[in-house]
Coordinates of N, CA and C in Angstrom, one line a residue:
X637 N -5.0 -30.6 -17.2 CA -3.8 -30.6 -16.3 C -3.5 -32.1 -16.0
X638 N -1.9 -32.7 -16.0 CA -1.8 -33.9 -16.0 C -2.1 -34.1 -14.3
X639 N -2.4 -35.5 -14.1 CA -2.3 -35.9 -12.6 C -1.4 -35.1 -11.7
X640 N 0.1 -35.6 -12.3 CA 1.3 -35.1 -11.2 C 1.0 -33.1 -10.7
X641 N 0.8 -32.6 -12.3 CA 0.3 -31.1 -11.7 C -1.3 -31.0 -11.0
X642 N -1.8 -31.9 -10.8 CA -3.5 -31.5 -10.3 C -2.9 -32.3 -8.8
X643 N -2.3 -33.0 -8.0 CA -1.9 -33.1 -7.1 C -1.0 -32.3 -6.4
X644 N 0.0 -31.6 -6.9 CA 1.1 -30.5 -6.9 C -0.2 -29.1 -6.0
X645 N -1.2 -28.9 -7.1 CA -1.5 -27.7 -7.0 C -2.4 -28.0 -5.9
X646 N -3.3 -29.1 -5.7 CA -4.5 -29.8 -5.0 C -3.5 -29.5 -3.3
X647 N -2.4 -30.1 -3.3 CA -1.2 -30.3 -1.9 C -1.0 -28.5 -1.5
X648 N -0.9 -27.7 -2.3 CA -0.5 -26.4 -2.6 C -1.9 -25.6 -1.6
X649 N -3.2 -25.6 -2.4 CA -4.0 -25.4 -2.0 C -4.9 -26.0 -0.3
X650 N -4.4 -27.0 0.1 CA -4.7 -27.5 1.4 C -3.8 -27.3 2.4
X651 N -2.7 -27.4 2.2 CA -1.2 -27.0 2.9 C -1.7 -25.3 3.4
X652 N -2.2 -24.4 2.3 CA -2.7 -23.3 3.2 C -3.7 -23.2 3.7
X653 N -3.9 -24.2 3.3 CA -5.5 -23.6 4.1 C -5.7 -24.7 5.6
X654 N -5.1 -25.7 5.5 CA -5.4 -27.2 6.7 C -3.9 -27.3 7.3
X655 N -3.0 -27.1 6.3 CA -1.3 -27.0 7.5 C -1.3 -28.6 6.9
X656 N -0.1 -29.0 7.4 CA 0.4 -30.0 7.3 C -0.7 -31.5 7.4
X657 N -0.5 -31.0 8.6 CA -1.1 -32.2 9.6 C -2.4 -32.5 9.1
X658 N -3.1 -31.6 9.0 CA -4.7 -31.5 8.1 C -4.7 -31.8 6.7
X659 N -3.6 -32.2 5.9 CA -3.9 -32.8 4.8 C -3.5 -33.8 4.4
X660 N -4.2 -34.7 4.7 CA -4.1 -36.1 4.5 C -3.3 -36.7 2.8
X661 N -3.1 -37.7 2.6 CA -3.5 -38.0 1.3 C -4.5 -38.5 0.7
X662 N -5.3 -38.8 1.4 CA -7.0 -38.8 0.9 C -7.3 -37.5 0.1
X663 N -6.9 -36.4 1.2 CA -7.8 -35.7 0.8 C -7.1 -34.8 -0.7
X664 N -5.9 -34.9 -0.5 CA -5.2 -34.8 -1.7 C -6.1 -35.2 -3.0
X665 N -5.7 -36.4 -2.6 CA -6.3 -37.6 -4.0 C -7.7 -36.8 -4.1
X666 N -8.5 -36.8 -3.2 CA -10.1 -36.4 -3.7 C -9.8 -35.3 -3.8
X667 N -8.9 -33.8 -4.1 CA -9.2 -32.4 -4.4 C -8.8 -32.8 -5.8
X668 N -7.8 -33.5 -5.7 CA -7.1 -33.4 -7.3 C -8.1 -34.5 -8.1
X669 N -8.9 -35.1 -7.7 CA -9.7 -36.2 -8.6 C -8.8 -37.2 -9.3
X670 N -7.9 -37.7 -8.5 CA -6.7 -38.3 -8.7 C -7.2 -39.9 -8.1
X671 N -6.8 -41.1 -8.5 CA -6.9 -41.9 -8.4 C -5.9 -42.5 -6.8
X672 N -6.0 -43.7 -6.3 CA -5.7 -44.2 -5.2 C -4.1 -44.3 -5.1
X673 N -3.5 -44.6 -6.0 CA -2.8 -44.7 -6.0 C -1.5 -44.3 -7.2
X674 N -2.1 -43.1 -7.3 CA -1.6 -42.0 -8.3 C -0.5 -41.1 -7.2
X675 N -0.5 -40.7 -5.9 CA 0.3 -40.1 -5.6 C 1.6 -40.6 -5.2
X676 N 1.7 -42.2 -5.0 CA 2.6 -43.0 -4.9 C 3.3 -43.2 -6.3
X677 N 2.6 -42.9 -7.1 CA 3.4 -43.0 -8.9 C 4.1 -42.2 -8.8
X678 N 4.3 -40.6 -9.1 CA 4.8 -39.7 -8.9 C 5.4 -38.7 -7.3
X679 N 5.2 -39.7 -6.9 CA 6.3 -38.9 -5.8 C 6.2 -40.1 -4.4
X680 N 7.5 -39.5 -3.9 CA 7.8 -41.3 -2.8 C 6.3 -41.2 -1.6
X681 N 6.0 -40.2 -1.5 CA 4.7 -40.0 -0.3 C 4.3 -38.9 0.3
X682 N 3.5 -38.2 0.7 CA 3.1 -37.5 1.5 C 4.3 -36.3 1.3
X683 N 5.2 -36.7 2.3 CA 6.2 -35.5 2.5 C 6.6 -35.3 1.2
X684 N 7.1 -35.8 0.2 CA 8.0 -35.2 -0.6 C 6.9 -34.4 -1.8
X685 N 5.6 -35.2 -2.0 CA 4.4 -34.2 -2.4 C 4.8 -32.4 -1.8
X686 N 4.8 -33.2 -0.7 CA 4.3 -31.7 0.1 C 5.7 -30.6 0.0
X687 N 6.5 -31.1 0.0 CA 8.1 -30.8 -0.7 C 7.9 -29.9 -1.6
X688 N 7.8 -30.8 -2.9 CA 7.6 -30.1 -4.0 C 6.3 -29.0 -4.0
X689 N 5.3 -28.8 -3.2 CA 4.1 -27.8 -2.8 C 5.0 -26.3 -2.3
X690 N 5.2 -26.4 -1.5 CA 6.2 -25.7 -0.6 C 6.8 -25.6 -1.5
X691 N 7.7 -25.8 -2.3 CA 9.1 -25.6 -2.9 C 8.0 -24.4 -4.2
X692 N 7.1 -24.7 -4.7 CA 6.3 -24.0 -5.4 C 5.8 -22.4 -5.4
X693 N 5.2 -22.7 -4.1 CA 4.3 -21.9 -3.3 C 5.5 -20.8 -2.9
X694 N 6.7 -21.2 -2.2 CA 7.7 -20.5 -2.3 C 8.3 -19.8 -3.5
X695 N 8.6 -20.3 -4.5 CA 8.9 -19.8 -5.7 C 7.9 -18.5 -6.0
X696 N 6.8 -19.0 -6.0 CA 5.9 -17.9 -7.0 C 5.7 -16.7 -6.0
X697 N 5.5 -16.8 -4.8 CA 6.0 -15.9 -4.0 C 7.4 -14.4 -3.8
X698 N 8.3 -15.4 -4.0 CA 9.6 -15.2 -4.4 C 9.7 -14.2 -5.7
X699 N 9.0 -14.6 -6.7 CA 8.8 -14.3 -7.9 C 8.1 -12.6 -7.8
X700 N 7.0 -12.8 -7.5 CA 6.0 -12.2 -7.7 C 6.7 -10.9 -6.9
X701 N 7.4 -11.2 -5.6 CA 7.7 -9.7 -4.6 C 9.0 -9.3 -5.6
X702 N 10.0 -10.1 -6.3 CA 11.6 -9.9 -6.6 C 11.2 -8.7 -8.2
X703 N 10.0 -9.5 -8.8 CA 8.9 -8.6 -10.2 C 9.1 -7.1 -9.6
X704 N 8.4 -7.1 -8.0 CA 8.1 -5.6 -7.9 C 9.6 -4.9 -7.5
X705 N 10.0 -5.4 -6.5 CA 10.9 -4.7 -6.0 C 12.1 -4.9 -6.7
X706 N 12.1 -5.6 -8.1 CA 13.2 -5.0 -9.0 C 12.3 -4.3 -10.1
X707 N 11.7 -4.0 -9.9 CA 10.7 -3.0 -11.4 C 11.5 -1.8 -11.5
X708 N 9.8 -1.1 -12.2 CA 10.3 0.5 -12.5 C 9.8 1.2 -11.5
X709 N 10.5 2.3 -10.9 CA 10.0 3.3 -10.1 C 11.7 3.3 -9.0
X710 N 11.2 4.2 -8.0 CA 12.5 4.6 -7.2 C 12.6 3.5 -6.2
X711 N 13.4 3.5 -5.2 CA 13.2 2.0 -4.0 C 11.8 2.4 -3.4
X712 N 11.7 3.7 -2.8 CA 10.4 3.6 -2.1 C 9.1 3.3 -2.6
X713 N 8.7 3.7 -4.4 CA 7.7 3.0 -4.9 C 7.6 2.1 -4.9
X714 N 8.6 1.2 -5.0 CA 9.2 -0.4 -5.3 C 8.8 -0.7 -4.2
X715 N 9.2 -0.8 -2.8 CA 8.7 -1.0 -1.7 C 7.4 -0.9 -1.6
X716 N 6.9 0.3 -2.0 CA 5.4 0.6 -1.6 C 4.3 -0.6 -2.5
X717 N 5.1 -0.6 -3.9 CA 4.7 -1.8 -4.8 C 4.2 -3.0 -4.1
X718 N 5.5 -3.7 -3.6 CA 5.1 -4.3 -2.4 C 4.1 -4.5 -1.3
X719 N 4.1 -3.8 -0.9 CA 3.4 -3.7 0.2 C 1.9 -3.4 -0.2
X720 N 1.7 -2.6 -1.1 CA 0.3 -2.4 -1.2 C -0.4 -3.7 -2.8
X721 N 0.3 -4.7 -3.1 CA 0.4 -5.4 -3.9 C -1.1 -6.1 -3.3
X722 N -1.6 -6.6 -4.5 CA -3.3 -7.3 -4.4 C -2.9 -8.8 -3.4
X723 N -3.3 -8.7 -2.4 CA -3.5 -10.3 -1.4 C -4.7 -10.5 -1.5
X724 N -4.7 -11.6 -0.6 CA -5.7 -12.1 0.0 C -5.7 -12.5 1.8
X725 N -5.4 -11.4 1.9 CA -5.0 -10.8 3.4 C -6.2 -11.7 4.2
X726 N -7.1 -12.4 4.2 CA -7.9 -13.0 4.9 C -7.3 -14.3 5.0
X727 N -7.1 -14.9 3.7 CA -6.8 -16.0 3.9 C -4.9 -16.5 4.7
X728 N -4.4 -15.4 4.6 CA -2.7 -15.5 5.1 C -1.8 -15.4 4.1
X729 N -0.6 -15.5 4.5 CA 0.4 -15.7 3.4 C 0.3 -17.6 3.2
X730 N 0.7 -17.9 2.3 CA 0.8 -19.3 1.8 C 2.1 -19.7 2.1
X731 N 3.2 -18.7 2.6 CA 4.7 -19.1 2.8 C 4.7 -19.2 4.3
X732 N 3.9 -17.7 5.0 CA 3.7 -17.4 6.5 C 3.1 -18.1 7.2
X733 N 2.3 -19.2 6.7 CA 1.5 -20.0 7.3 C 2.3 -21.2 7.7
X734 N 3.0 -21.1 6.7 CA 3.4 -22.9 6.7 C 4.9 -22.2 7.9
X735 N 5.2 -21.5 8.4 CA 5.8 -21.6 9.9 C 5.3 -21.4 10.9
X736 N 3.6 -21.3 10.8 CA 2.9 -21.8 12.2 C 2.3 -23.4 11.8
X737 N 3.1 -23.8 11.6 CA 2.5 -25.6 11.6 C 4.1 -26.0 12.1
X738 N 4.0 -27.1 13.0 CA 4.8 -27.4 14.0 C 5.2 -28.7 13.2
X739 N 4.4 -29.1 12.4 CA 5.4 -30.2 11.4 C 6.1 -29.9 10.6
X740 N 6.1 -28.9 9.6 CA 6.7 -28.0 8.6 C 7.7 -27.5 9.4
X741 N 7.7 -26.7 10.5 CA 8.7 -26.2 11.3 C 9.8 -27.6 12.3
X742 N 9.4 -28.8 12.0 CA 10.2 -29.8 13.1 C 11.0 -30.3 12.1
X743 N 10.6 -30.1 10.5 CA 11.5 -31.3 9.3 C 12.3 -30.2 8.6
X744 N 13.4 -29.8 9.1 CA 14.6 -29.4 8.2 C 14.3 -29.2 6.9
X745 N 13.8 -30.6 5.9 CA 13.8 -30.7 4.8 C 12.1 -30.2 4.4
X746 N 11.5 -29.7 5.1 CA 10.0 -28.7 4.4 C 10.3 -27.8 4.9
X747 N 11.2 -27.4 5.9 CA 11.0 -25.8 6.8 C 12.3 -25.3 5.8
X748 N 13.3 -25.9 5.3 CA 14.7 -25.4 4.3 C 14.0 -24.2 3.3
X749 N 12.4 -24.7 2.1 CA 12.6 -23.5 1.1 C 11.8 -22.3 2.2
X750 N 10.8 -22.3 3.2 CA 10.4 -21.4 3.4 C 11.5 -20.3 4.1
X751 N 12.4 -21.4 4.6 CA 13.6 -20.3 5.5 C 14.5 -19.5 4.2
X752 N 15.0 -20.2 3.4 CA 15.5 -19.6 1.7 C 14.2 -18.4 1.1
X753 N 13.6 -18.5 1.2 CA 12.3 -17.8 0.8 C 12.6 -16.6 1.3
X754 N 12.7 -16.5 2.8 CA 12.0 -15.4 4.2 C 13.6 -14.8 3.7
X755 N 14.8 -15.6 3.7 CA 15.8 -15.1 3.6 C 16.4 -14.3 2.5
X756 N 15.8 -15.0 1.4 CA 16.0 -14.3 -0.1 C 14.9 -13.2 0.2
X757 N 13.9 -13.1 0.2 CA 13.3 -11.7 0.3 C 13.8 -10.5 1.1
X758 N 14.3 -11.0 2.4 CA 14.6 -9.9 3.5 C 16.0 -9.2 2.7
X759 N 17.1 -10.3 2.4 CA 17.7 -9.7 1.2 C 17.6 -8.4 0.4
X760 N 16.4 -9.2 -0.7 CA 16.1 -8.5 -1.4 C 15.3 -7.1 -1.0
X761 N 14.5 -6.8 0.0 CA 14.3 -5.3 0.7 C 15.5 -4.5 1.1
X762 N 16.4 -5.1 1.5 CA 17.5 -4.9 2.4 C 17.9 -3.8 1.2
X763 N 18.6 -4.8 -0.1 CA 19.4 -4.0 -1.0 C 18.3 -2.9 -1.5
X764 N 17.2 -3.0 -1.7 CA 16.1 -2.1 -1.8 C 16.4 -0.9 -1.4
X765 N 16.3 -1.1 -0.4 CA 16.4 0.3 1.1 C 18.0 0.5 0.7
X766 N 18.8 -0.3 0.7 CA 20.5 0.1 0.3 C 21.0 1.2 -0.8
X767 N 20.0 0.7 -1.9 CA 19.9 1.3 -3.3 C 19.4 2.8 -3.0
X768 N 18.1 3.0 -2.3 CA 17.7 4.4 -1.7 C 18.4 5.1 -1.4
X769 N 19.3 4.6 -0.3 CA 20.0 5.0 0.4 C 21.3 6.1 -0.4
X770 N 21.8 5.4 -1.4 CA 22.7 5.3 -2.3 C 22.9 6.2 -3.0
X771 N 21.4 6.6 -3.5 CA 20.7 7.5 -4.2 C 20.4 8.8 -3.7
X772 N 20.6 8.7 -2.4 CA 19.9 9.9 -1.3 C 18.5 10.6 -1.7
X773 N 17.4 8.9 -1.7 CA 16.8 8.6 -1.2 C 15.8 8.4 0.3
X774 N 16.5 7.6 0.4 CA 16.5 7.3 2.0 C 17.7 7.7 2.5
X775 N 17.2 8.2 4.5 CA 18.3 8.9 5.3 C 19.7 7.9 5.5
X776 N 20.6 8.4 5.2 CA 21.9 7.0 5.8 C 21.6 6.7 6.7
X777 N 21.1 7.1 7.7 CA 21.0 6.5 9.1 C 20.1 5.0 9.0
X778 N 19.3 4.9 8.1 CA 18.4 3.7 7.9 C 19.3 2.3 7.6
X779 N 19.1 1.3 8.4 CA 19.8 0.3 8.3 C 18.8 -0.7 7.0
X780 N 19.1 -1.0 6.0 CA 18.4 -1.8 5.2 C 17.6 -3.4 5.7
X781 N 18.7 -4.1 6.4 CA 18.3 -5.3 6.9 C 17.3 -5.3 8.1
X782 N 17.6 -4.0 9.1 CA 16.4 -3.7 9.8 C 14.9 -3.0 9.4
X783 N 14.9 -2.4 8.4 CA 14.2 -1.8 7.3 C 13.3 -3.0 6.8
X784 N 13.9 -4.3 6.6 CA 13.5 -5.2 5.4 C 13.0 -6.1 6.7
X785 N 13.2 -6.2 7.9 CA 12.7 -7.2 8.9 C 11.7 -6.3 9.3
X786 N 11.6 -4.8 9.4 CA 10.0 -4.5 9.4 C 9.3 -4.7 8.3
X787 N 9.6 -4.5 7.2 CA 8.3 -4.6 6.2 C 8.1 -6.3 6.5
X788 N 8.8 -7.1 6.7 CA 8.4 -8.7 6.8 C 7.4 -8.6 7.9
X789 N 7.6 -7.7 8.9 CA 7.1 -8.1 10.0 C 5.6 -7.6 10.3
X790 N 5.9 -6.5 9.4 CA 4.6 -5.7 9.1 C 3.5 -6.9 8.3
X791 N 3.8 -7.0 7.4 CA 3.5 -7.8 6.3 C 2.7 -8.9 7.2
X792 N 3.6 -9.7 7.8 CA 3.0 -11.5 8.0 C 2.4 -10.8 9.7
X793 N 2.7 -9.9 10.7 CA 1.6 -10.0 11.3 C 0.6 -9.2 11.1
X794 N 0.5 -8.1 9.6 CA -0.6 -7.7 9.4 C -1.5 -8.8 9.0
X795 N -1.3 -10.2 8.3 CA -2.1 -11.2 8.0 C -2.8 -11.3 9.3
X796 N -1.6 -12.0 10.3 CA -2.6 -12.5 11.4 C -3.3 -12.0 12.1
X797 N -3.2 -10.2 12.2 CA -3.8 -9.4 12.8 C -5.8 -9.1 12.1
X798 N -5.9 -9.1 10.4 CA -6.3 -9.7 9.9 C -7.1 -10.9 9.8
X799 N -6.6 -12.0 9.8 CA -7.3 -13.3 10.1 C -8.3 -13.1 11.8
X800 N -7.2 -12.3 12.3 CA -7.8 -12.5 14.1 C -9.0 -12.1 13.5
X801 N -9.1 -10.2 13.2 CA -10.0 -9.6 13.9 C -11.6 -9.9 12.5
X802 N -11.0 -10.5 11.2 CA -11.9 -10.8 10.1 C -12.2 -10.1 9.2
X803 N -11.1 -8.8 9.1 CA -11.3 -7.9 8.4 C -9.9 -7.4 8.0
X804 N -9.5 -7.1 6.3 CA -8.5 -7.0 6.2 C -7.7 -5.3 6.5
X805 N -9.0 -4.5 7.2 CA -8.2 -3.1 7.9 C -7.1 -3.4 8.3
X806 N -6.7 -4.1 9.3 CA -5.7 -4.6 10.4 C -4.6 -4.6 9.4
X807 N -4.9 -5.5 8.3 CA -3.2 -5.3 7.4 C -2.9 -3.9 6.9
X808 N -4.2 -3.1 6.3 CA -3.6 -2.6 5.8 C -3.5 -1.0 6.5
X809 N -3.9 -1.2 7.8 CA -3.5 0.1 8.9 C -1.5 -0.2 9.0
X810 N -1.4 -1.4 9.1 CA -0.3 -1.3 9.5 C 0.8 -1.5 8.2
X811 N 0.1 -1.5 7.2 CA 0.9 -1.2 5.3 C 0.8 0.5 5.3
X812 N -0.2 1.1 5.7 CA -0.1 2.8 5.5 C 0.8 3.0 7.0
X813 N 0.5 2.9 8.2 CA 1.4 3.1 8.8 C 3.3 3.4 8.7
X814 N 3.5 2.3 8.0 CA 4.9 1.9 7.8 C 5.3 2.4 6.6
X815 N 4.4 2.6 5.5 CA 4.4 3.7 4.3 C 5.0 5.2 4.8
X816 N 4.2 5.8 5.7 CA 4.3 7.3 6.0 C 5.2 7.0 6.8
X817 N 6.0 6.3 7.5 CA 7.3 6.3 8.4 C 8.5 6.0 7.4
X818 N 8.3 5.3 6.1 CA 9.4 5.4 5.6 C 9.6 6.5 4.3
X819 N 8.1 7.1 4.1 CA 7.5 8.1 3.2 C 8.4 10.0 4.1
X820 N 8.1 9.5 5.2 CA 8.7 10.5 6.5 C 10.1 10.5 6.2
X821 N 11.1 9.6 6.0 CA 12.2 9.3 6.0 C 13.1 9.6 4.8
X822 N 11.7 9.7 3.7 CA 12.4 9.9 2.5 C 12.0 11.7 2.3
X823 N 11.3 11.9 3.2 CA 10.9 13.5 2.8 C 12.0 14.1 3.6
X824 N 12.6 13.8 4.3 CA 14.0 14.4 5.3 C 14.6 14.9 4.4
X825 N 15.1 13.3 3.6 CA 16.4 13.7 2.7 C 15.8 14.4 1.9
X826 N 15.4 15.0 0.9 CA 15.1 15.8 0.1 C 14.8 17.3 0.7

């Protein structure tokens, strides 16, 4: 892997796990076994590393939910796809974290892809649940955009409910919970 990608990924990996503030460019340089002044070659400093981290970390995110919930199956599988998709529910989300760090949230210019992110996804549920709907799948009375702010909300405080208690039950009580309420919704219509 060249330098500029072993920094990228090295920034990617500390960003979730240390936040902003906790990753120095030292420590950068020593995950990626990058030399002193290798992250100054390829990128203006600190922030804009971390820029392009975030801009990343967003993407494959982005990617990975837009894979399920445009796949094969009905909206509610698609959804369920989602939601019950392989994490790492201990460690957090890598997108959801980075808006509990108070530097990432104070710069416009690192907090821009994770807001594009949160907002392309809620979207993309939205028309999810829209498509159901459509289908008479899901009941008309179901609002999609409200639909798509619970599964987000399910989703990122099942992490931290999760992280709290050290065990990933907590997420996934509240992934089957919100399954059988929207599982309930779709057994109406039919």
């Amino acid at each position: 892997m060249r330098t500029q990608e072993r920094l990228i990924e090295s920034a990617r990996a500390l960003l979730w796990e240390r936040g902003y503030v906790g990753t120095s460019p030292k420590a950068i340089l020593e995950h990626a076994g990058a030399g002193q002044g290798s992250m100054y070659h390829h990128f203006k400093g600190k922030s804009d590393l971390a820029l392009t981290a975030i801009r990343r970390t967003c993407a494959e995110l982005l990617g990975t939910a837009e894979a399920l919930l445009c796949g094969p199956g009905t909206p509610y599988e698609r959804i369920e796809a989602y939601l019950l998709r392989e994490r790492d529910v201990l460690r957090g989300c890598p997108v959801g974290r980075l808006t509990m760090d108070p530097e990432i949230i104070a710069s416009a210019e690192l907090r821009a892809p994770v807001d594009e992110t949160l907002d392309r996804l809620r979207e993309r549920l939205a028309g999810t649940v829209e498509e159901g709907k459509e289908r008479g799948q899901f009941p008309p009375h179901l609002d999609g955009e409200e639909i798509a702010a619970t599964v987000l909300a399910t989703v990122q405080g099942g992490y931290v409910l999760a992280r709290a208690s050290g065990s990933p039950a907590a997420f996934d009580t509240g992934v089957r919970g919100l399954l059988s309420l929207l599982r309930s919704d779709t057994d109406q219509v039919a």
